[in-house]
XYZ file of C-alpha atoms in Angstrom:
745
model
C 59.787 6.060 18.513
C 59.491 7.957 15.281
C 60.069 4.730 13.159
C 57.331 2.965 15.211
C 54.907 5.798 14.597
C 55.637 5.669 10.827
C 54.998 1.954 10.624
C 51.598 2.322 12.417
C 50.560 5.016 9.936
C 51.919 3.143 6.995
C 49.777 0.084 7.718
C 46.670 2.062 8.681
C 45.217 2.119 5.207
C 45.614 -1.648 4.428
C 43.879 -2.321 7.869
C 41.035 -0.036 6.893
C 40.674 -1.564 3.538
C 40.558 -5.048 5.108
C 37.876 -4.078 7.493
C 35.891 -2.364 4.728
C 36.176 -5.478 2.613
C 35.009 -7.671 5.524
C 32.143 -5.359 6.264
C 31.073 -5.325 2.600
C 31.193 -9.142 2.151
C 29.273 -9.623 5.505
C 26.520 -6.989 4.787
C 25.793 -7.957 1.152
C 24.472 -11.507 1.896
C 22.640 -10.299 5.038
C 21.050 -7.533 2.954
C 19.701 -9.993 0.437
C 18.468 -12.273 3.181
C 16.509 -9.285 4.754
C 15.135 -8.136 1.421
C 13.806 -11.691 0.752
C 12.511 -12.312 4.313
C 11.092 -9.033 5.551
C 7.487 -7.786 5.379
C 5.871 -5.040 7.554
C 2.021 -4.803 7.916
C 1.783 -1.241 9.326
C 2.719 0.397 5.973
C 0.239 0.805 3.068
C 2.433 -1.587 1.006
C 3.349 -4.623 3.025
C 6.502 -4.806 0.861
C 7.545 -1.280 1.406
C 10.033 -2.502 4.044
C 11.775 -4.391 1.139
C 12.095 -1.182 -0.866
C 13.315 0.634 2.114
C 15.858 -2.057 2.928
C 17.095 -1.881 -0.559
C 17.404 1.875 -0.510
C 18.849 2.255 2.984
C 20.884 -0.986 3.143
C 21.997 -0.488 -0.444
C 23.192 3.047 0.392
C 25.114 1.615 3.421
C 26.714 -0.911 1.116
C 27.645 1.781 -1.476
C 29.110 3.969 1.385
C 31.359 1.035 2.600
C 32.482 0.479 -0.933
C 33.170 4.021 -1.866
C 35.291 4.177 1.312
C 37.060 1.102 0.341
C 37.873 2.450 -3.132
C 38.923 5.764 -1.636
C 41.422 3.955 0.563
C 42.745 1.979 -2.360
C 43.211 5.052 -4.428
C 44.493 4.676 -8.006
C 45.448 1.087 -7.393
C 41.680 0.025 -7.127
C 41.253 -0.397 -10.946
C 43.253 -0.481 -14.094
C 42.353 -0.258 -17.795
C 42.027 -4.013 -18.206
C 39.244 -4.022 -15.623
C 37.184 -1.946 -17.973
C 36.762 -5.029 -20.239
C 35.033 -6.891 -17.438
C 33.039 -4.012 -16.057
C 32.026 -2.231 -19.366
C 28.583 -3.729 -19.838
C 27.622 -2.940 -16.213
C 29.075 0.549 -16.253
C 27.323 1.196 -19.574
C 23.932 0.009 -18.312
C 24.428 2.078 -15.171
C 25.258 5.117 -17.340
C 22.081 4.606 -19.543
C 20.022 4.517 -16.311
C 21.403 7.960 -15.274
C 20.899 9.327 -18.801
C 17.296 7.966 -18.916
C 16.567 9.529 -15.517
C 17.717 12.941 -16.611
C 15.389 13.034 -19.568
C 12.403 11.349 -17.891
C 9.316 13.482 -18.122
C 7.785 12.767 -14.766
C 9.917 12.339 -11.675
C 7.084 10.775 -9.764
C 7.851 7.272 -11.038
C 11.333 7.931 -12.192
C 13.049 8.441 -8.827
C 11.916 5.107 -7.383
C 12.938 3.045 -10.413
C 16.066 5.028 -10.891
C 17.167 3.990 -7.406
C 16.424 0.302 -8.180
C 18.343 0.549 -11.341
C 21.305 1.946 -9.688
C 21.100 -0.629 -6.825
C 21.014 -3.605 -9.273
C 24.115 -2.487 -11.096
C 26.077 -1.368 -7.968
C 25.511 -4.792 -6.506
C 26.747 -6.404 -9.731
C 29.952 -4.256 -9.548
C 30.509 -5.029 -5.841
C 30.025 -8.744 -6.427
C 32.634 -8.762 -9.229
C 35.062 -6.659 -7.282
C 34.821 -7.816 -3.708
C 33.581 -11.462 -3.448
C 36.486 -13.894 -3.126
C 35.867 -17.588 -2.735
C 34.973 -17.651 0.989
C 32.609 -14.745 0.488
C 30.796 -16.458 -2.341
C 30.333 -19.520 -0.255
C 28.967 -17.414 2.510
C 26.509 -15.739 0.103
C 25.180 -19.121 -0.931
C 24.648 -20.096 2.686
C 22.648 -16.859 3.259
C 20.626 -17.449 0.130
C 19.782 -20.881 1.405
C 18.637 -19.449 4.759
C 16.444 -16.938 2.899
C 14.892 -19.973 1.013
C 14.160 -21.710 4.264
C 12.415 -18.602 5.720
C 10.365 -17.803 2.603
C 9.469 -21.483 1.684
C 8.870 -22.418 5.288
C 6.356 -19.581 5.705
C 4.813 -20.374 2.368
C 4.327 -23.992 3.469
C 2.627 -22.741 6.634
C 0.340 -20.547 4.524
C -0.457 -23.667 2.199
C -1.504 -25.658 5.238
C -3.336 -22.922 6.912
C -5.491 -21.968 3.844
C -6.574 -25.517 3.400
C -6.899 -26.962 6.766
C -8.441 -24.018 8.659
C -11.529 -21.816 8.149
C -11.076 -18.348 6.605
C -10.675 -15.212 8.675
C -7.981 -13.455 10.657
C -6.973 -15.390 13.707
C -8.775 -18.649 12.667
C -5.666 -20.530 11.554
C -1.947 -21.120 12.224
C -0.877 -18.001 10.181
C -0.782 -15.304 12.895
C -0.638 -12.275 10.720
C -3.517 -9.976 9.592
C -2.831 -10.486 5.800
C -3.934 -14.200 6.270
C -5.724 -15.388 3.095
C -5.134 -12.073 1.249
C -5.092 -13.963 -1.968
C -7.453 -16.791 -1.177
C -5.815 -20.185 -1.393
C -2.724 -18.777 -3.355
C 0.506 -18.756 -1.349
C 2.573 -15.436 -1.307
C 4.893 -16.068 1.755
C 7.079 -13.204 2.805
C 6.715 -11.624 -0.622
C 3.218 -10.236 -0.260
C 2.268 -11.192 -3.862
C 2.074 -14.719 -5.462
C 3.777 -13.500 -8.663
C 6.719 -12.128 -6.955
C 7.024 -15.222 -4.710
C 6.698 -17.495 -7.751
C 9.672 -15.618 -9.446
C 11.765 -16.105 -6.390
C 11.025 -19.843 -6.453
C 12.083 -20.008 -10.072
C 15.344 -18.129 -9.304
C 16.242 -20.099 -6.014
C 15.484 -23.661 -7.162
C 18.540 -24.132 -9.564
C 20.768 -22.749 -6.706
C 19.392 -25.257 -4.108
C 19.641 -28.078 -6.639
C 23.280 -27.485 -7.659
C 24.285 -26.754 -4.041
C 22.884 -30.243 -3.215
C 24.946 -31.860 -5.941
C 27.956 -29.986 -4.755
C 27.651 -30.627 -1.005
C 25.372 -33.616 -0.752
C 23.515 -31.722 1.898
C 20.423 -33.821 2.361
C 18.531 -31.174 4.267
C 18.031 -29.375 0.805
C 15.807 -32.340 -0.429
C 12.770 -31.540 1.733
C 13.384 -27.879 1.171
C 13.134 -28.451 -2.661
C 10.160 -30.639 -2.210
C 8.345 -27.860 -0.217
C 9.378 -25.419 -3.001
C 7.580 -27.442 -5.545
C 4.394 -27.551 -3.415
C 4.609 -23.747 -3.062
C 5.318 -23.195 -6.782
C 1.912 -24.822 -7.573
C 0.230 -23.110 -4.777
C 1.198 -19.631 -6.087
C -1.201 -20.078 -8.973
C 1.150 -18.093 -11.092
C 1.304 -19.142 -14.771
C 4.356 -17.098 -15.550
C 6.343 -18.793 -12.822
C 5.139 -22.314 -13.979
C 6.376 -21.536 -17.513
C 9.655 -20.158 -16.039
C 10.130 -23.355 -14.063
C 9.449 -25.498 -17.197
C 12.237 -23.588 -18.907
C 14.531 -24.353 -15.919
C 13.703 -28.095 -16.244
C 14.641 -27.979 -19.933
C 17.831 -26.136 -19.160
C 18.869 -28.577 -16.386
C 18.373 -31.396 -18.937
C 20.568 -29.567 -21.573
C 23.171 -28.777 -18.964
C 23.318 -32.409 -17.676
C 23.846 -33.802 -21.218
C 26.120 -31.047 -22.396
C 28.369 -29.948 -19.603
C 28.041 -32.927 -17.134
C 28.074 -35.740 -19.706
C 30.274 -38.086 -17.668
C 28.427 -37.602 -14.360
C 24.951 -38.026 -16.004
C 25.837 -40.891 -18.380
C 24.526 -43.629 -16.088
C 21.358 -41.613 -15.401
C 20.688 -40.247 -18.873
C 17.214 -41.783 -19.250
C 16.148 -40.544 -15.742
C 17.555 -37.071 -16.386
C 15.723 -36.811 -19.834
C 12.628 -38.231 -18.365
C 12.690 -35.808 -15.393
C 13.362 -32.861 -17.529
C 10.717 -33.728 -20.150
C 8.103 -34.628 -17.454
C 8.713 -31.418 -15.502
C 8.626 -29.141 -18.601
C 5.627 -30.793 -20.346
C 3.740 -31.311 -17.066
C 4.078 -27.671 -16.091
C 3.171 -26.388 -19.690
C 0.173 -28.822 -19.666
C -0.893 -27.595 -16.240
C -0.545 -23.949 -17.378
C -2.647 -24.591 -20.454
C -5.280 -26.242 -18.433
C -5.513 -23.421 -15.918
C -5.683 -20.929 -18.766
C -8.995 -22.615 -19.840
C -10.573 -20.958 -16.633
C -8.406 -17.909 -16.549
C -7.966 -16.898 -20.198
C -8.484 -13.169 -19.196
C -4.804 -13.015 -18.017
C -3.726 -13.642 -21.644
C -6.068 -11.074 -23.061
C -4.874 -8.563 -20.335
C -1.293 -9.095 -21.380
C -2.003 -8.851 -25.069
C -3.872 -5.543 -24.730
C -1.059 -4.195 -22.476
C 1.656 -5.241 -24.878
C -0.213 -3.555 -27.804
C -0.439 -0.297 -25.833
C 3.149 -0.429 -24.719
C 4.346 -0.981 -28.290
C 2.391 2.283 -29.266
C 4.129 4.110 -26.425
C 7.598 2.833 -27.585
C 6.953 4.220 -31.072
C 6.588 7.757 -29.530
C 10.321 7.825 -28.428
C 11.970 4.837 -30.152
C 15.599 5.982 -30.034
C 16.269 7.327 -26.579
C 13.246 6.015 -24.886
C 10.726 7.687 -22.610
C 12.817 7.631 -19.429
C 13.235 5.171 -16.630
C 9.871 4.496 -14.899
C 7.949 6.144 -17.585
C 5.309 3.409 -17.918
C 2.982 4.426 -14.978
C 2.438 8.122 -15.898
C 2.205 7.546 -19.639
C 0.223 4.341 -19.934
C -3.269 5.672 -19.064
C -3.368 7.692 -22.306
C -2.676 4.424 -24.285
C -4.697 1.855 -22.306
C -7.203 -0.168 -24.251
C -10.804 0.070 -23.148
C -11.133 -3.815 -22.823
C -8.787 -3.659 -19.900
C -11.441 -2.046 -17.827
C -13.873 -4.828 -18.499
C -11.142 -7.468 -17.759
C -10.284 -5.851 -14.353
C -13.884 -5.019 -13.583
C -12.679 -1.726 -12.106
C -11.865 1.926 -13.092
C -9.911 3.219 -10.205
C -6.860 1.042 -10.605
C -3.485 1.801 -12.086
C -1.479 -0.611 -14.219
C 2.166 0.023 -13.220
C 4.020 -2.194 -15.769
C 4.004 -3.656 -19.230
C 3.780 -7.376 -18.180
C 6.987 -7.927 -20.270
C 10.311 -6.737 -19.016
C 11.838 -6.481 -22.378
C 9.091 -4.239 -23.812
C 9.490 -2.003 -20.707
C 13.233 -1.890 -21.063
C 12.674 -0.804 -24.631
C 10.119 1.809 -23.499
C 12.342 3.266 -20.838
C 15.795 3.320 -22.647
C 15.006 3.179 -26.300
C 16.962 1.254 -28.967
C 20.357 2.358 -27.562
C 19.545 1.465 -23.929
C 17.762 -1.798 -24.866
C 20.920 -2.704 -26.901
C 23.091 -2.141 -23.823
C 20.767 -4.169 -21.731
C 21.032 -7.051 -24.227
C 24.776 -6.512 -24.356
C 24.911 -6.984 -20.547
C 22.829 -10.088 -20.606
C 24.602 -11.774 -23.644
C 28.139 -10.989 -22.382
C 27.344 -12.328 -18.836
C 25.930 -15.588 -20.319
C 28.826 -15.844 -22.768
C 31.449 -15.496 -20.069
C 29.513 -17.989 -17.881
C 28.930 -20.727 -20.474
C 32.548 -20.561 -21.753
C 33.877 -20.843 -18.134
C 31.532 -23.715 -17.451
C 32.685 -25.561 -20.510
C 36.326 -25.231 -19.402
C 35.489 -26.301 -15.750
C 33.632 -29.450 -16.904
C 36.218 -30.440 -19.625
C 37.952 -33.756 -19.037
C 41.258 -32.054 -18.050
C 39.488 -30.195 -15.225
C 37.824 -33.126 -13.646
C 39.109 -34.632 -10.384
C 38.253 -38.153 -9.562
C 35.625 -37.965 -12.261
C 33.874 -34.965 -10.662
C 34.028 -31.320 -11.839
C 35.303 -28.679 -9.351
C 32.894 -27.279 -6.881
C 32.969 -23.947 -8.852
C 31.306 -25.652 -11.747
C 28.274 -26.538 -9.636
C 28.051 -22.928 -8.404
C 28.348 -21.542 -11.924
C 25.740 -23.935 -13.370
C 23.205 -23.003 -10.702
C 23.660 -19.355 -11.254
C 23.314 -19.646 -15.047
C 20.201 -21.690 -14.939
C 18.931 -19.349 -12.210
C 19.459 -16.236 -14.455
C 18.101 -17.862 -17.552
C 14.997 -18.896 -15.677
C 14.430 -15.369 -14.424
C 14.898 -14.015 -17.927
C 12.487 -16.562 -19.342
C 9.894 -15.721 -16.698
C 10.135 -11.945 -17.543
C 8.774 -12.497 -21.030
C 5.468 -12.800 -19.303
C 5.997 -10.693 -16.201
C 7.990 -7.710 -14.925
C 9.447 -9.111 -11.699
C 12.666 -7.235 -12.344
C 10.674 -3.990 -11.585
C 9.875 -5.093 -8.055
C 12.554 -5.110 -5.440
C 11.676 -8.535 -3.909
C 12.746 -10.386 -7.094
C 14.301 -7.768 -9.162
C 17.425 -7.439 -6.873
C 18.587 -10.765 -8.208
C 19.286 -9.437 -11.670
C 22.501 -7.636 -10.441
C 23.519 -10.252 -8.038
C 23.272 -13.150 -10.467
C 24.963 -11.334 -13.240
C 27.838 -10.191 -10.991
C 28.223 -13.670 -9.359
C 28.400 -15.319 -12.820
C 31.245 -13.079 -13.926
C 32.899 -13.496 -10.536
C 32.651 -17.273 -10.488
C 33.507 -17.562 -14.054
C 36.654 -15.674 -13.599
C 37.581 -17.659 -10.439
C 38.795 -14.663 -8.449
C 37.438 -11.290 -7.268
C 38.641 -8.351 -9.192
C 40.566 -6.856 -6.074
C 42.563 -10.118 -5.838
C 44.133 -9.312 -9.189
C 45.559 -6.056 -7.759
C 47.763 -6.947 -4.896
C 48.839 -3.803 -3.008
C 51.718 -3.429 -0.661
C 51.187 -1.360 2.464
C 50.894 2.352 1.455
C 53.968 4.394 2.086
C 53.745 7.389 4.186
C 53.296 10.638 2.190
C 56.350 12.839 2.029
C 56.628 14.998 5.012
C 55.330 18.463 4.517
C 53.424 17.620 1.409
C 50.208 19.893 1.005
C 47.824 16.920 1.037
C 49.474 15.449 4.175
C 49.281 18.703 5.980
C 45.633 19.238 5.024
C 44.827 15.661 5.954
C 46.408 15.994 9.340
C 44.371 19.122 9.912
C 41.113 17.777 8.810
C 41.068 14.056 9.932
C 39.931 14.609 13.474
C 37.258 17.238 12.756
C 36.052 14.944 9.968
C 35.931 11.878 12.200
C 34.054 13.765 15.025
C 31.668 15.140 12.368
C 30.907 11.788 10.908
C 30.449 10.180 14.402
C 28.346 13.137 15.531
C 26.204 12.975 12.404
C 25.460 9.211 12.922
C 24.562 9.680 16.598
C 22.426 12.723 15.789
C 20.567 10.841 13.013
C 19.956 7.764 15.069
C 19.030 9.197 18.490
C 18.575 13.032 18.619
C 17.074 14.464 15.358
C 13.571 15.961 15.945
C 13.611 15.017 19.538
C 12.105 18.361 20.612
C 9.006 17.582 18.304
C 8.251 14.435 20.202
C 7.604 15.577 23.805
C 7.710 12.701 26.295
C 9.849 10.458 24.055
C 12.970 9.223 25.693
C 14.962 9.572 22.416
C 14.645 11.197 19.017
C 16.159 10.368 15.742
C 15.459 7.137 13.792
C 15.178 5.100 16.868
C 12.577 7.447 18.390
C 10.598 7.621 15.227
C 10.576 3.790 14.753
C 9.383 3.531 18.442
C 6.526 5.817 17.610
C 5.577 3.693 14.576
C 5.531 0.393 16.595
C 4.113 1.855 19.759
C 4.560 0.321 23.230
C 4.941 -3.496 23.628
C 1.797 -3.910 25.835
C -0.383 -2.406 23.078
C 1.117 -4.884 20.509
C 0.698 -7.791 22.805
C -3.002 -6.971 23.466
C -3.689 -6.620 19.751
C -4.687 -9.721 17.652
C -3.077 -11.047 14.530
C 0.551 -11.556 15.467
C 1.142 -7.912 16.439
C 3.346 -8.865 19.370
C 5.410 -11.192 17.222
C 5.797 -8.508 14.578
C 6.819 -5.937 17.296
C 9.690 -8.148 18.516
C 10.798 -9.146 15.056
C 10.730 -5.506 13.749
C 12.813 -4.197 16.701
C 15.330 -6.942 16.360
C 15.906 -6.240 12.689
C 15.869 -2.438 12.994
C 18.215 -2.244 15.969
C 20.430 -4.924 14.589
C 20.884 -3.289 11.323
C 21.178 0.335 12.533
C 23.719 -0.556 15.325
C 25.866 -2.933 13.374
C 26.111 -0.676 10.254
C 26.659 2.418 12.418
C 29.449 0.631 14.330
C 31.082 -0.395 11.103
C 31.050 3.116 9.681
C 32.391 4.609 12.894
C 35.118 2.050 13.125
C 36.055 2.657 9.501
C 36.272 6.327 10.030
C 38.825 5.767 12.882
C 40.841 3.190 11.021
C 41.246 5.454 7.885
C 43.950 7.983 7.996
C 42.354 10.182 5.384
C 39.404 12.674 5.958
C 37.884 11.347 2.658
C 36.413 8.381 4.413
C 34.579 10.231 7.190
C 33.472 12.783 4.508
C 31.847 10.057 2.443
C 30.032 8.773 5.550
C 28.849 12.337 6.436
C 27.573 12.915 2.850
C 25.568 9.563 2.931
C 23.616 10.573 6.034
C 21.173 12.874 4.333
C 19.982 10.527 1.525
C 19.843 7.824 4.325
C 17.406 9.951 6.291
C 15.494 10.698 3.057
C 14.956 7.099 2.327
C 13.936 6.536 5.894
C 11.309 9.330 5.286
C 9.945 7.272 2.412
C 9.247 4.345 4.748
C 7.612 6.635 7.369
C 5.513 8.189 4.598
C 4.031 4.821 3.703
C 3.038 4.248 7.362
C 1.370 7.787 7.500
C -0.462 6.977 4.276
C -1.837 3.783 5.643
C -3.024 5.668 8.844
C -4.578 8.389 6.753
C -6.607 5.920 4.717
C -7.921 4.470 8.004
C -9.206 7.821 9.195
C -10.536 8.787 5.768
C -12.807 5.694 5.697
C -14.293 6.830 8.968
C -14.616 10.437 7.661
C -12.342 11.776 10.492
C -11.086 14.508 8.290
C -8.667 16.276 10.680
C -6.362 13.261 11.419
C -6.639 11.994 7.840
C -5.509 15.406 6.423
C -2.706 15.852 8.895
C -1.357 12.354 8.012
C -1.706 12.908 4.282
C 0.212 16.172 4.650
C 2.945 14.376 6.641
C 3.252 11.919 3.676
C 3.779 14.797 1.164
C 6.459 16.259 3.360
C 8.242 12.994 3.791
C 7.929 11.841 0.243
C 7.025 14.755 -2.200
C 6.637 12.412 -5.132
C 4.004 10.082 -3.456
C 1.342 11.005 -5.983
C -1.331 8.710 -4.454
C -1.366 10.622 -1.132
C -1.972 13.957 -2.987
C -4.784 12.341 -4.983
C -6.443 11.086 -1.808
C -6.076 14.531 -0.236
C -7.957 15.946 -3.121
C -10.623 13.401 -2.709
C -10.866 14.269 1.104
C -11.558 17.865 0.396
C -13.911 16.833 -2.520
C -15.845 14.563 -0.105
C -15.911 17.141 2.630
C -16.836 20.168 0.458
C -17.181 22.823 3.111
C -17.430 26.019 1.220
C -16.706 28.327 4.202
C -13.546 30.324 3.471
C -11.037 29.969 6.312
C -7.282 30.018 6.564
C -6.001 26.606 7.515
C -2.226 26.506 7.126
C -2.181 23.179 9.166
C -4.330 21.635 6.427
C -1.773 22.575 3.740
C -3.142 25.903 2.403
C -0.415 27.245 0.286
C -0.961 30.866 1.082
C -2.371 33.204 3.767
C -5.624 33.846 1.916
C -8.753 31.971 3.231
C -9.761 29.004 1.109
C -12.743 26.789 0.836
C -12.611 22.937 0.202
C -13.203 23.456 -3.502
C -10.020 25.468 -3.802
C -8.177 23.020 -1.609
C -9.292 20.046 -3.591
C -8.522 21.764 -6.882
C -5.034 22.633 -5.554
C -4.141 19.090 -4.672
C -5.511 17.666 -7.977
C -3.298 20.080 -9.783
C -0.402 18.828 -7.850
C -1.406 15.265 -8.859
C -1.525 16.472 -12.434
C 1.945 17.988 -12.238
C 3.379 14.555 -11.267
C 1.173 12.349 -13.362
C -1.132 14.034 -15.853
C -3.670 11.176 -16.286
C -3.399 9.564 -12.833
C -6.282 6.993 -12.208
C -9.632 8.958 -12.191
C -8.204 12.377 -11.495
C -9.966 14.103 -14.444
C -13.282 12.529 -13.478
C -12.858 13.645 -9.840
C -11.920 17.255 -10.954
C -14.987 17.319 -13.179
C -17.178 16.104 -10.239
C -15.604 18.894 -8.141
C -16.503 21.577 -10.705
C -20.074 20.121 -10.989
C -20.490 20.345 -7.283
C -19.267 23.859 -7.408
C -21.766 24.765 -10.092
C -24.628 23.094 -8.109
C -23.593 25.011 -4.999
C -23.669 28.254 -6.997
C -27.270 27.403 -8.224
C -28.364 26.501 -4.695
C -27.063 29.780 -3.353
C -28.659 31.870 -6.285
C -25.326 33.029 -7.705
C -25.300 34.562 -11.190
C -25.957 32.208 -14.093
C -22.666 33.146 -15.713
C -20.870 31.661 -12.627
C -22.777 28.490 -12.878
C -22.122 28.198 -16.672
C -18.375 28.812 -16.056
C -18.177 25.818 -13.583
C -20.353 23.626 -15.768
C -18.007 24.305 -18.746
C -14.978 23.445 -16.527
C -16.788 20.245 -15.541
C -17.657 19.227 -19.117
C -14.050 19.763 -20.215
C -12.704 17.416 -17.583
C -15.401 14.758 -18.158
C -14.587 14.824 -21.857
C -10.812 14.456 -21.024
C -11.557 11.457 -18.866
C -13.771 10.003 -21.662
C -10.553 9.903 -23.856
C -8.803 7.854 -21.165
C -11.625 5.625 -20.006
C -14.527 5.596 -22.526
C -16.402 2.798 -20.774
C -17.060 4.406 -17.313
C -20.762 4.776 -16.881
C -20.703 7.498 -14.110
C -18.743 9.689 -16.460
C -21.558 9.473 -19.069
C -24.164 10.058 -16.375
C -22.562 13.258 -15.232
C -22.112 14.575 -18.786
C -25.804 13.895 -19.289
C -26.522 15.659 -16.027
C -24.819 18.782 -17.218
C -26.912 18.721 -20.450
C -30.074 18.343 -18.372
C -29.108 21.133 -16.151
C -28.866 23.255 -19.246
C -32.132 21.815 -20.548
C -30.290 20.350 -23.641
C -32.224 17.165 -23.630
C -31.254 15.827 -27.077
C -27.657 15.937 -26.167
C -28.427 14.189 -22.907
C -30.267 11.377 -24.823
C -27.325 11.077 -27.230
C -24.939 10.760 -24.305
C -26.845 7.847 -22.962
C -27.030 6.271 -26.331
C -23.239 6.490 -26.705
C -22.823 4.641 -23.377
C -25.202 1.885 -24.561
C -23.587 1.660 -27.961
C -19.994 1.491 -26.433
C -18.266 2.111 -29.696
C -14.875 2.154 -28.097
C -15.148 -1.605 -27.422
C -16.473 -2.531 -30.907
C-alpha cells in the first residue's frame, strides 16, 4: 500500500506538467484568435477589449507557464538555453529598466505591459510549442483571418452598395461607416487592419503551398480587396515589400520548385510591387498631407531623442513628452488643436526614443539574430539533400511564411507604429518566437527529457512544509478564484444575483431584453460578449484549479493566488473604459451628477487614465458653480467646502502630474483663472484679487502659446486680459502676432 502511494506521488508532478503544457499550447492560439477578432462597442475605445484580452489573457498564460516552470524545477533550463533566449531576455530586461526610469507612469504602465507580453509570448513559443502545437497555432491564425477578412468584406460591400447611416445596410453594428468607405474590420482602424493583412498574407500563401488547401485561395482574394479598401499607404508599401520578398525567396530558396514558373513568379512579384508602389504614389497626389505629417513628426521625435540619447526617455515616453516638441504645421494639417499624437509614425525612431542607443541596439540584436537563425535554417531545409520527392519538408513552408511575414511587418513599421498597438503589435513576439522554434525543429522543453520526479526524502524540511501547506494553499487558490469570479463586491450591487467579475460584466451588458430592443446589433453583441467572457473565465478558471490539485507543491497554488490581484486590476482597466464612455454621454447632455460619478469611478479603477481627469476638470470648468459646499461624492479631496473653480483646478493639477502638457490643459486652466477673475469683478471683489487671477491666467495662456502658437482663441483671451486692464497697445500687438503667424514662417 505504501509503495502504491509513493508511485502516485512520484508521478504527480509530471502529470501536472503535462496538463500545464497542454493548457498553454491550447490557450496561446485561442488568445491570439480572440485578440484579432474581438471588438466591444460599449467602451470609449472599441479596441479596449483587445488590450484587456492581452492583459488578462496574457496574465493567465504567464501564470500557467510559471506553474509549469515551478513544477519542472532546475531541469527547466540549462546554460546552453541562454544562447537561444539571450536576445529575448535582454529585450525583456531593457523594458524593465526603461520602465523604472520613465518620467511619467501615465503612458509607461500600458506600454510596459505590452512590451512584457510580446517577449513572454516569444519565450513561451520557443519553449513550449512542439510540432503539433505549431500546426494548431497556424490553424487558429487562419480562423482569425477568416473572421477578420470576412467581416472586412462585408464592410466593403456594405459601404458601397447601401446608403450611409446606422441600420441602413448589412453591417449591423453602430460603428458602421466610421471611416467612410475605408474598411477596418474587427480592428477598429484601417491602419491596424492593413498591418494585419500584411502579416497574415505570407502565412496564408505558404500554408496553401504546404497543404494545397484550396479554400485559402478565395480567402487570399478577399484579402487583396480588403487591403486596397483600407486606404492605408503604409500597408500598401509593406505588401509591395512582401511581393518582392516572395520573388526573392522563390528564386533563392525554392529554385527547383519555381524553375518551371520562373517567369510567372518574377512577373507576379514585379507587378505586385510596382503596382502597389504606383497606386500609393497616385494616392499621395491627393493625400500628400500624410507625408508632411510624418516628416514633421519624425523631426520632432529626433529632437526628443537627442535629449536622452544613451538610456532613452523611458518606455511609453512619447505621448507625455511630444507636445513640447510638436511642430506648429501639425495643427494646420490636422485642422484641430484638441487632439493628441500618441506615436512617432516610425517604430524604429520610437524604439530609439524609449530605450536609447543601448536598448535600440538590443532591439536590433533581437531582430537580426531571429532573421539570421531563420534564413540559415531555411537554406538547410531547402538544400537538395533535404528534399523529398523534389519537395522541401513542410517545415520549410512554415518558416518561409513566418520570415516573410516578419519582414513585411518590419518594413511597414518604417512608416507606421503598429507594434505600439495590441491588435497588430502582438505578432512581433509571436513571429520571432515561432521563427526560432521552427528553425530549430523542436521546442526547447523537448531537449530536456525528464524522468518522473523522485519522492523527496522522508522527513526533509521542504517535504514537511509542503505537506503542511499544500491543502491550505489549494483551498486559498480555489477560494480566491471563486471569490473574484462570483462574490467580490456583491454587497455593493443590491438586487444582483451574483457579484464578482460575472456580476460586474452582467451590469455592463444589461439585461437581454434591453439589448434585443436596441438597434445596431446590440442583441448580437450581447450574445457574443457573454459567450466569449464566460468561455474564457470558466475554462481558464477550471484549468488553474485543476493544476492546483494535480501539483504536489504549494508553490503552484501560491502562484495562482498571487496572479488574482493583477488580474482584477486589469479587469478594472476595462471597466474604467466603459465608465469613461458613459461619463462622456452624460457630459454632452450637461447631466453633471452622473457624469462626475462615472468619471470618478474611472479614476478609482484606473488611476493613470489621464483623459478622464482632464474631462473632470472640464466638467467643473463648464459648470462653474462658485457656491462652496463639501461634496466628497464628487471627489473633493478634503473636508473643507470647495467651489467648482477649486475642483477644476484640483483635477487639472492631477492631469499635470501625469502629463505636464496634456492636450489643451494649459489653455483650459488659463480660461478657468480668467473666469475666476471675471467672477471677482462681477461680485465687486478687491482689484488685487482680480489682478492675481488675471496674472495666473496670463501665465497659463503664455505657456500654452509655447506648445500651440497657432491657436486663435488663445490669442483672443490674452488680448481680452490686456483690454480688461486697459492696455490697448498690447492687445493690438497680440492680434497682430496672430495674423503674422511667425511660428509658421
